[in-house]
C-alpha positions as a printed NumPy array, in Angstrom:
array([[ 11.264, -12.475, -34.546],
       [ 12.468,  -8.908, -35.193],
       [  9.012,  -7.606, -34.3  ],
       [  8.978,  -9.496, -30.992],
       [ 12.422,  -8.209, -30.015],
       [ 11.399,  -4.671, -31.01 ],
       [  8.23 ,  -4.859, -28.877],
       [ 10.159,  -6.303, -25.931],
       [ 12.803,  -3.562, -25.971],
       [ 10.199,  -0.844, -26.54 ],
       [  7.924,  -2.029, -23.72 ],
       [ 10.827,  -2.383, -21.301],
       [ 12.216,   1.064, -22.1  ],
       [  8.825,   2.83 , -21.868],
       [  7.989,   0.942, -18.662],
       [ 11.291,   2.038, -17.154],
       [ 10.512,   5.603, -18.241],
       [  7.156,   5.537, -16.446],
       [  8.654,   3.972, -13.354],
       [ 11.402,   6.578, -13.374],
       [  8.799,   9.332, -13.558],
       [  6.9  ,   7.992, -10.545],
       [ 10.121,   7.35 ,  -8.608],
       [ 11.337,  10.855,  -9.378],
       [  7.963,  12.317,  -8.321],
       [  8.037,  10.465,  -4.986],
       [ 11.633,  11.537,  -4.269],
       [ 10.864,  15.128,  -5.264],
       [  7.705,  15.193,  -3.142],
       [  9.507,  13.805,  -0.07 ],
       [ 12.247,  16.373,  -0.487],
       [  9.71 ,  19.163,  -0.868],
       [  7.768,  17.967,   2.188],
       [ 10.933,  17.825,   4.292],
       [ 11.862,  21.353,   3.212],
       [  8.421,  22.65 ,   4.208],
       [  8.74 ,  21.033,   7.626],
       [ 12.211,  22.519,   8.09 ],
       [ 10.926,  25.979,   7.173],
       [  8.012,  25.64 ,   9.632],
       [ 10.301,  24.559,  12.481],
       [ 12.674,  27.424,  11.74 ],
       [  9.763,  29.863,  11.622],
       [  8.195,  28.673,  14.899],
       [ 11.563,  28.829,  16.69 ],
       [ 11.989,  32.362,  15.38 ],
       [  8.501,  33.328,  16.654],
       [  9.277,  31.839,  20.096],
       [ 12.488,  33.92 ,  20.149],
       [ 10.586,  37.126,  19.282],
       [  7.864,  36.492,  21.847],
       [ 10.298,  35.512,  24.601],
       [ 13.073,  38.058,  24.18 ],
       [ 11.429,  40.895,  22.298],
       [  8.005,  40.515,  23.891],
       [  6.372,  41.074,  20.486],
       [  2.71 ,  40.165,  20.215],
       [  1.674,  37.144,  18.103],
       [ -0.807,  39.281,  16.17 ],
       [  1.971,  41.608,  15.022],
       [  4.222,  38.745,  14.006],
       [  1.384,  37.14 ,  12.025],
       [  1.11 ,  40.174,   9.731],
       [  4.608,  39.554,   8.324],
       [  4.356,  35.717,   8.114],
       [  3.296,  33.723,   5.084],
       [  2.131,  30.869,   7.322],
       [ -1.117,  30.537,   9.285],
       [ -0.428,  31.257,  12.965],
       [ -2.729,  30.136,  15.791],
       [ -2.36 ,  30.775,  19.527],
       [ -4.064,  28.26 ,  21.866],
       [ -4.305,  28.178,  25.633],
       [ -3.208,  25.144,  27.611],
       [ -6.897,  24.318,  27.97 ],
       [ -7.444,  24.2  ,  24.178],
       [ -9.169,  27.576,  23.751],
       [ -8.161,  29.425,  20.558],
       [ -6.824,  32.843,  21.556],
       [ -5.693,  34.007,  18.134],
       [ -5.722,  32.836,  14.465],
       [ -4.313,  34.708,  11.49 ],
       [ -6.905,  33.368,   9.068],
       [-10.122,  32.698,  11.013],
       [-12.051,  34.505,  13.801],
       [-11.031,  32.714,  17.053],
       [-14.579,  32.948,  18.432],
       [-15.817,  30.796,  15.533],
       [-13.274,  28.048,  16.175],
       [-13.841,  25.   ,  18.4  ],
       [-11.677,  23.896,  21.305],
       [ -8.345,  22.403,  20.111],
       [ -7.412,  20.442,  23.22 ],
       [ -7.92 ,  17.125,  21.375],
       [ -5.855,  18.075,  18.364],
       [ -2.869,  15.743,  18.13 ],
       [ -0.203,  18.414,  17.765],
       [ -1.718,  20.544,  20.627],
       [ -1.965,  17.61 ,  23.02 ],
       [  1.641,  16.517,  22.41 ],
       [  2.972,  20.106,  22.581],
       [  1.371,  20.565,  26.035],
       [  2.86 ,  17.215,  27.113],
       [  6.384,  17.358,  25.663],
       [  6.842,  20.979,  24.576],
       [  6.591,  20.645,  20.761],
       [  4.999,  18.424,  18.135],
       [  4.053,  18.047,  14.492],
       [  1.19 ,  16.354,  12.666],
       [ -0.333,  15.935,   9.206],
       [ -3.92 ,  15.938,   8.079],
       [ -5.27 ,  15.112,   4.626],
       [ -8.191,  16.426,   2.656],
       [ -9.247,  13.834,   0.065],
       [-11.694,  16.282,  -1.474],
       [ -9.154,  19.064,  -2.019],
       [ -6.265,  16.565,  -2.501],
       [ -4.274,  18.628,   0.011],
       [ -2.054,  17.842,   2.955],
       [ -1.778,  20.223,   5.917],
       [  1.358,  20.321,   8.065],
       [  0.986,  21.449,  11.678],
       [  3.93 ,  22.473,  13.89 ],
       [  3.103,  23.332,  17.545],
       [  5.352,  24.573,  20.392],
       [  4.747,  25.586,  24.046],
       [  5.569,  29.202,  24.916],
       [  6.93 ,  30.245,  28.33 ],
       [  3.502,  31.714,  29.259],
       [  1.989,  28.193,  28.928],
       [  0.222,  28.979,  25.69 ],
       [  0.795,  26.998,  22.48 ],
       [  1.733,  28.633,  19.203],
       [  0.936,  26.634,  16.056],
       [  2.04 ,  27.175,  12.458],
       [  0.389,  25.442,   9.545],
       [  0.578,  25.341,   5.768],
       [ -1.198,  23.336,   3.126],
       [  0.541,  21.575,   0.255],
       [ -0.728,  19.339,  -2.496],
       [ -0.66 ,  15.574,  -1.964],
       [  1.681,  13.501,  -4.105],
       [ -1.148,  12.56 ,  -6.48 ],
       [ -2.081,  16.183,  -6.968],
       [  1.547,  16.942,  -7.638],
       [  1.703,  14.129, -10.208],
       [ -1.459,  15.391, -11.919],
       [  0.129,  18.823, -12.151],
       [  3.243,  17.331, -13.764],
       [  1.327,  15.171, -16.268],
       [  1.092,  17.82 , -19.07 ],
       [  4.844,  18.503, -18.927],
       [  5.647,  14.85 , -18.506],
       [  3.399,  13.877, -21.459],
       [  5.487,  16.007, -23.807],
       [  8.695,  14.484, -22.446],
       [  7.174,  11.027, -22.588],
       [  6.228,  11.478, -26.256],
       [  9.766,  12.616, -27.108],
       [ 11.323,   9.721, -25.198],
       [  8.825,   7.272, -26.719],
       [  9.904,   8.263, -30.223],
       [ 13.538,   7.942, -29.152],
       [ 12.854,   4.522, -27.554],
       [ 11.053,   3.394, -30.7  ],
       [ 13.993,   4.3  , -32.923],
       [ 16.482,   2.799, -30.484],
       [ 14.438,  -0.404, -30.175],
       [ 14.25 ,  -0.73 , -33.947],
       [ 18.001,  -0.257, -34.277],
       [ 18.837,  -2.704, -31.46 ],
       [ 16.441,  -5.369, -32.738],
       [ 18.077,  -5.192, -36.17 ],
       [ 21.531,  -5.406, -34.595],
       [ 20.489,  -8.448, -32.566],
       [ 18.83 , -10.251, -35.486],
       [ 21.449,  -9.394, -38.104],
       [ 24.032, -12.075, -37.007],
       [ 21.248, -14.663, -36.78 ],
       [ 20.045, -13.875, -40.317],
       [ 23.6  , -14.299, -41.584],
       [ 23.981, -17.797, -40.133],
       [ 25.196, -20.32 , -42.7  ],
       [ 23.004, -23.323, -41.915],
       [ 25.002, -25.547, -44.276],
       [ 28.055, -25.115, -42.   ],
       [ 26.542, -24.012, -38.636],
       [ 29.633, -24.47 , -36.46 ],
       [ 31.675, -22.106, -38.641],
       [ 29.484, -19.136, -37.652],
       [ 30.769, -16.592, -35.126],
       [ 27.669, -15.685, -33.118],
       [ 26.3  , -15.394, -29.579],
       [ 27.505, -18.051, -27.123],
       [ 23.879, -18.74 , -26.2  ],
       [ 23.165, -19.852, -29.783],
       [ 26.232, -22.121, -30.087],
       [ 24.531, -25.238, -28.601],
       [ 21.703, -24.838, -31.126],
       [ 24.168, -24.477, -34.017],
       [ 26.084, -27.534, -32.816],
       [ 22.852, -29.506, -32.726],
       [ 21.922, -28.278, -36.236],
       [ 25.395, -29.333, -37.424],
       [ 24.883, -32.826, -36.006],
       [ 21.406, -33.018, -37.526],
       [ 22.814, -31.907, -40.897],
       [ 25.466, -34.615, -40.759],
       [ 22.86 , -37.192, -39.802],
       [ 20.534, -36.068, -42.62 ],
       [ 23.404, -36.108, -45.131],
       [ 24.379, -39.58 , -43.981],
       [ 20.78 , -40.767, -44.254],
       [ 20.477, -39.161, -47.691],
       [ 23.675, -40.894, -48.8  ],
       [ 22.394, -44.207, -47.453],
       [ 19.054, -43.67 , -49.187],
       [ 20.845, -42.824, -52.432],
       [ 22.965, -45.946, -52.122],
       [ 19.864, -48.036, -51.417],
       [ 18.051, -46.403, -54.326],
       [ 21.013, -47.021, -56.644],
       [ 21.121, -50.628, -55.462],
       [ 17.402, -51.036, -56.155],
       [ 17.737, -49.418, -59.575],
       [ 20.722, -51.617, -60.416],
       [ 18.961, -54.672, -59.035],
       [ 15.888, -53.908, -61.128],
       [ 18.069, -53.318, -64.18 ],
       [ 19.887, -56.595, -63.567],
       [ 16.582, -58.373, -63.007],
       [ 15.187, -57.155, -66.325],
       [ 18.44 , -57.956, -68.114],
       [ 18.634, -61.335, -66.382],
       [ 15.052, -62.196, -67.351],
       [ 15.762, -61.269, -70.969],
       [ 18.989, -63.309, -70.972],
       [ 17.322, -66.298, -69.317],
       [ 14.579, -66.273, -71.948],
       [ 17.129, -66.109, -74.735],
       [ 19.439, -68.726, -73.239],
       [ 16.582, -71.175, -72.587],
       [ 15.07 , -70.62 , -76.028],
       [ 18.263, -71.571, -77.918],
       [ 18.609, -75.213, -76.722],
       [ 14.824, -75.668, -76.731],
       [ 14.625, -74.564, -80.376],
       [ 17.393, -76.978, -81.244],
       [ 15.615, -79.856, -79.454],
       [ 12.282, -78.976, -81.095],
       [ 14.001, -78.749, -84.5  ],
       [ 15.586, -82.219, -84.15 ],
       [ 12.271, -83.639, -82.861],
       [ 10.397, -82.281, -85.916],
       [ 12.935, -83.915, -88.226],
       [ 12.286, -87.27 , -86.543],
       [  8.535, -86.666, -86.542],
       [  8.507, -86.046, -90.307],
       [ 10.819, -88.991, -91.052],
       [ 13.444, -86.644, -92.482],
       [ 16.33 , -88.278, -90.618],
       [ 18.248, -91.062, -92.363],
       [ 18.776, -94.132, -90.206],
       [ 22.539, -93.751, -90.355],
       [ 22.224, -90.078, -89.126],
       [ 19.878, -90.889, -86.262],
       [ 22.634, -91.46 , -83.599],
       [ 24.181, -88.098, -84.445],
       [ 20.868, -86.26 , -84.034],
       [ 20.107, -88.138, -80.826],
       [ 23.522, -87.078, -79.429],
       [ 22.733, -83.468, -80.358],
       [ 19.335, -83.692, -78.623],
       [ 21.021, -85.136, -75.519],
       [ 23.716, -82.448, -75.638],
       [ 21.176, -79.618, -75.883],
       [ 19.027, -81.228, -73.164],
       [ 22.027, -81.48 , -70.872],
       [ 22.896, -77.861, -71.672],
       [ 19.337, -76.897, -70.788],
       [ 19.521, -78.823, -67.492],
       [ 22.883, -77.216, -66.64 ],
       [ 21.498, -73.776, -67.42 ],
       [ 18.438, -74.337, -65.226],
       [ 20.605, -75.627, -62.379],
       [ 22.906, -72.603, -62.591],
       [ 19.911, -70.234, -62.624],
       [ 18.525, -71.961, -59.524],
       [ 21.906, -71.702, -57.76 ],
       [ 22.21 , -68.014, -58.661],
       [ 18.642, -67.318, -57.472],
       [ 19.431, -69.   , -54.16 ],
       [ 22.491, -66.775, -53.782],
       [ 20.409, -63.67 , -54.56 ],
       [ 17.869, -64.455, -51.836],
       [ 20.299, -63.342, -49.088],
       [ 18.786, -65.892, -46.754],
       [ 20.418, -66.63 , -43.425],
       [ 23.296, -69.077, -43.669],
       [ 25.367, -70.89 , -41.088],
       [ 29.145, -70.896, -41.277],
       [ 31.108, -74.085, -40.588],
       [ 34.722, -75.126, -40.501],
       [ 35.569, -76.439, -43.97 ],
       [ 38.611, -78.348, -45.173],
       [ 39.309, -76.617, -48.499],
       [ 41.974, -79.154, -49.52 ],
       [ 39.428, -81.961, -49.228],
       [ 36.833, -80.099, -51.341],
       [ 39.455, -79.378, -54.052],
       [ 40.56 , -83.025, -54.164],
       [ 36.958, -84.252, -54.422],
       [ 36.205, -81.758, -57.199],
       [ 39.305, -82.76 , -59.167],
       [ 38.182, -86.399, -58.99 ],
       [ 34.67 , -85.381, -60.079],
       [ 35.956, -83.457, -63.132],
       [ 38.717, -85.916, -64.054],
       [ 36.672, -87.487, -66.887],
       [ 35.81 , -84.069, -68.36 ],
       [ 39.508, -83.079, -68.245],
       [ 40.612, -86.389, -69.812],
       [ 38.238, -85.949, -72.766],
       [ 39.969, -82.656, -73.627],
       [ 43.438, -83.99 , -72.698],
       [ 43.764, -81.416, -69.907],
       [ 46.293, -82.098, -67.153],
       [ 45.381, -80.93 , -63.64 ],
       [ 48.205, -80.05 , -61.207],
       [ 47.35 , -79.483, -57.547],
       [ 49.925, -78.173, -55.081],
       [ 49.159, -77.476, -51.451],
       [ 51.57 , -74.986, -49.888],
       [ 49.277, -74.209, -46.967],
       [ 49.871, -75.483, -43.451],
       [ 46.288, -74.64 , -42.516],
       [ 43.595, -75.536, -45.03 ],
       [ 40.529, -74.965, -42.871],
       [ 38.272, -71.943, -43.479],
       [ 35.001, -70.631, -42.07 ],
       [ 32.269, -70.716, -44.715],
       [ 29.076, -72.185, -46.096],
       [ 29.957, -75.681, -47.382],
       [ 27.628, -75.74 , -50.418],
       [ 28.728, -72.266, -51.557],
       [ 32.442, -73.046, -51.156],
       [ 31.887, -76.208, -53.235],
       [ 30.212, -74.029, -55.918],
       [ 33.268, -71.736, -55.997],
       [ 35.769, -74.594, -56.314],
       [ 33.706, -76.547, -58.864],
       [ 32.964, -73.586, -61.155],
       [ 36.559, -72.312, -61.212],
       [ 38.06 , -75.727, -61.998],
       [ 35.251, -76.526, -64.476],
       [ 35.816, -73.188, -66.285],
       [ 39.569, -73.797, -66.372],
       [ 38.883, -77.099, -68.163],
       [ 36.098, -75.816, -70.497],
       [ 37.947, -72.717, -71.697],
       [ 41.361, -74.375, -71.969],
       [ 43.197, -75.448, -75.08 ],
       [ 43.492, -79.095, -75.989],
       [ 46.484, -80.681, -74.236],
       [ 46.48 , -77.69 , -71.888],
       [ 47.065, -77.583, -68.147],
       [ 45.244, -76.439, -65.023],
       [ 47.31 , -75.386, -61.997],
       [ 45.584, -75.34 , -58.607],
       [ 47.343, -73.934, -55.575],
       [ 46.625, -73.374, -51.867],
       [ 48.769, -71.116, -49.667],
       [ 48.554, -69.214, -46.411],
       [ 49.081, -65.445, -46.366],
       [ 50.735, -63.397, -43.615],
       [ 47.393, -61.733, -42.772],
       [ 45.942, -65.15 , -41.984],
       [ 43.932, -65.545, -45.202],
       [ 43.93 , -68.722, -47.248],
       [ 44.358, -68.198, -51.019],
       [ 42.822, -70.676, -53.472],
       [ 44.195, -70.149, -57.008],
       [ 43.137, -71.763, -60.301],
       [ 45.297, -71.011, -63.353],
       [ 44.808, -72.372, -66.885],
       [ 46.6  , -72.232, -70.236],
       [ 43.403, -71.482, -72.107],
       [ 41.984, -68.879, -74.459],
       [ 42.432, -66.007, -71.972],
       [ 40.376, -62.847, -71.552],
       [ 41.035, -59.452, -73.16 ],
       [ 42.079, -56.827, -70.579],
       [ 39.099, -54.57 , -71.323],
       [ 36.719, -57.436, -70.473],
       [ 38.232, -58.476, -67.136],
       [ 35.44 , -56.96 , -65.035],
       [ 32.617, -58.024, -67.332],
       [ 33.334, -61.746, -67.082],
       [ 31.643, -61.743, -63.67 ],
       [ 28.386, -60.515, -65.218],
       [ 25.583, -63.005, -65.737],
       [ 25.531, -64.733, -69.151],
       [ 28.597, -62.824, -70.271],
       [ 30.93 , -64.9  , -72.45 ],
       [ 34.248, -63.867, -73.94 ],
       [ 33.939, -66.395, -76.773],
       [ 30.283, -67.338, -77.276],
       [ 30.902, -69.967, -79.923],
       [ 33.535, -71.713, -77.779],
       [ 31.207, -71.509, -74.785],
       [ 28.391, -73.24 , -76.625],
       [ 30.749, -75.948, -77.907],
       [ 31.914, -76.725, -74.382],
       [ 28.426, -76.373, -72.864],
       [ 29.143, -73.274, -70.786],
       [ 26.136, -71.388, -69.421],
       [ 27.832, -68.01 , -68.852],
       [ 26.814, -68.075, -65.168],
       [ 29.829, -69.8  , -63.618],
       [ 31.84 , -66.719, -62.639],
       [ 28.688, -64.856, -61.551],
       [ 27.999, -67.73 , -59.154],
       [ 31.633, -67.62 , -57.955],
       [ 31.413, -63.854, -57.286],
       [ 28.141, -64.101, -55.302],
       [ 29.206, -67.198, -53.371],
       [ 32.508, -65.506, -52.456],
       [ 30.689, -62.429, -51.151],
       [ 28.49 , -64.605, -48.926],
       [ 31.597, -66.398, -47.612],
       [ 33.303, -62.995, -46.997],
       [ 35.979, -63.882, -49.548],
       [ 37.474, -61.711, -52.304],
       [ 38.006, -62.641, -55.946],
       [ 40.825, -61.359, -58.167],
       [ 41.539, -62.087, -61.817],
       [ 44.662, -62.012, -64.014],
       [ 44.43 , -62.936, -67.693],
       [ 46.026, -62.433, -71.105],
       [ 44.426, -63.285, -74.414],
       [ 45.565, -66.643, -75.826],
       [ 47.904, -67.183, -72.848],
       [ 45.586, -68.109, -69.996],
       [ 43.646, -66.983, -66.94 ],
       [ 44.439, -66.973, -63.236],
       [ 41.679, -66.514, -60.657],
       [ 42.358, -66.276, -56.919],
       [ 39.794, -66.502, -54.131],
       [ 41.077, -65.26 , -50.788],
       [ 39.223, -66.767, -47.796],
       [ 39.328, -65.038, -44.399]])
């Protein structure tokens, strides 16, 4: 870019120099030509004065004049010439300056010689004796004058060319310097030419757009990495979780197959096989539910009566609660119990929270369920138990898949470790938020806030 600016300035300056030379030559030539004409007119008027008043002969005047003097009769015959023998000269009646001088008293004309590159000026005036006196002088044409000035001008041109070259180099650096110092990371903070400001503003916008896109790409990449990590971890956990009940079932089956089970122990082993089979079925069902939630398929929202779903779920889990002597208390403090959501996913949330509150409770414990409206219009669904509780450092991890606070207790109660993961995903789909409060050996309180 610097080179282009340098060439542009240099070519403009040298072109202006050449044009100035020609313009100066034309002006100088016109001035010189006008001066020559003025001198000729002054000289011819002086000659007329000498001839008229002093009666001095033309031939005598011609000896002291630097111009060529010719005397012509009114019929065009050359009577006298200071340079050429009159007898050798042709009739001048048709010469422009002679013809006009006879007609109007005085005249001037120019004639060119392309061969000699000269221009001859003729000034003619009628004398009182009806003869015409003519003065003439030859000067170079403008082109001849220019050719004469070329050697001197070439030296000046070389000097000015060097000067223009240095000046162009300096100016191009001065012009480019602010551009080279532009901070492209923060374009709008640069103080530079007004003409460049729109470009810098556009670069700033492009930078912001690129940064935003890069951030979005990074987020997407992090999500994919995390998703892949979770997928691998989930696959490993699924394999492990499925293997445990299957190994137990296979082990009990082998005992029966080899007749190693006493008749009186058979009911106990059969109950264990049924328990592990049911655990396996529950685990598979939870995995299917979680996979459905992960698919992010399109869902349709409906108006749902949350109070009705809670009541139905309590009835469904009443037997499970009675076996562990758990008392369920449900209080509805909400005037509006309808929410917008996906029915099956809301049922999953309610079922899993109440089921967990029963499973991880202490014998003779209690489960407190509450509904209430908030000032922002949300509907809060809260499930609180008097169970084993969760250590503070593990509050966030309980929503991870297959994570259990107490693994032995979870296996005793038949927990799959997927309940809260299902709650978290189902809540996100229903645009609800989940919060948890818990203390070890005191109990857990989980609230789902529906919009």
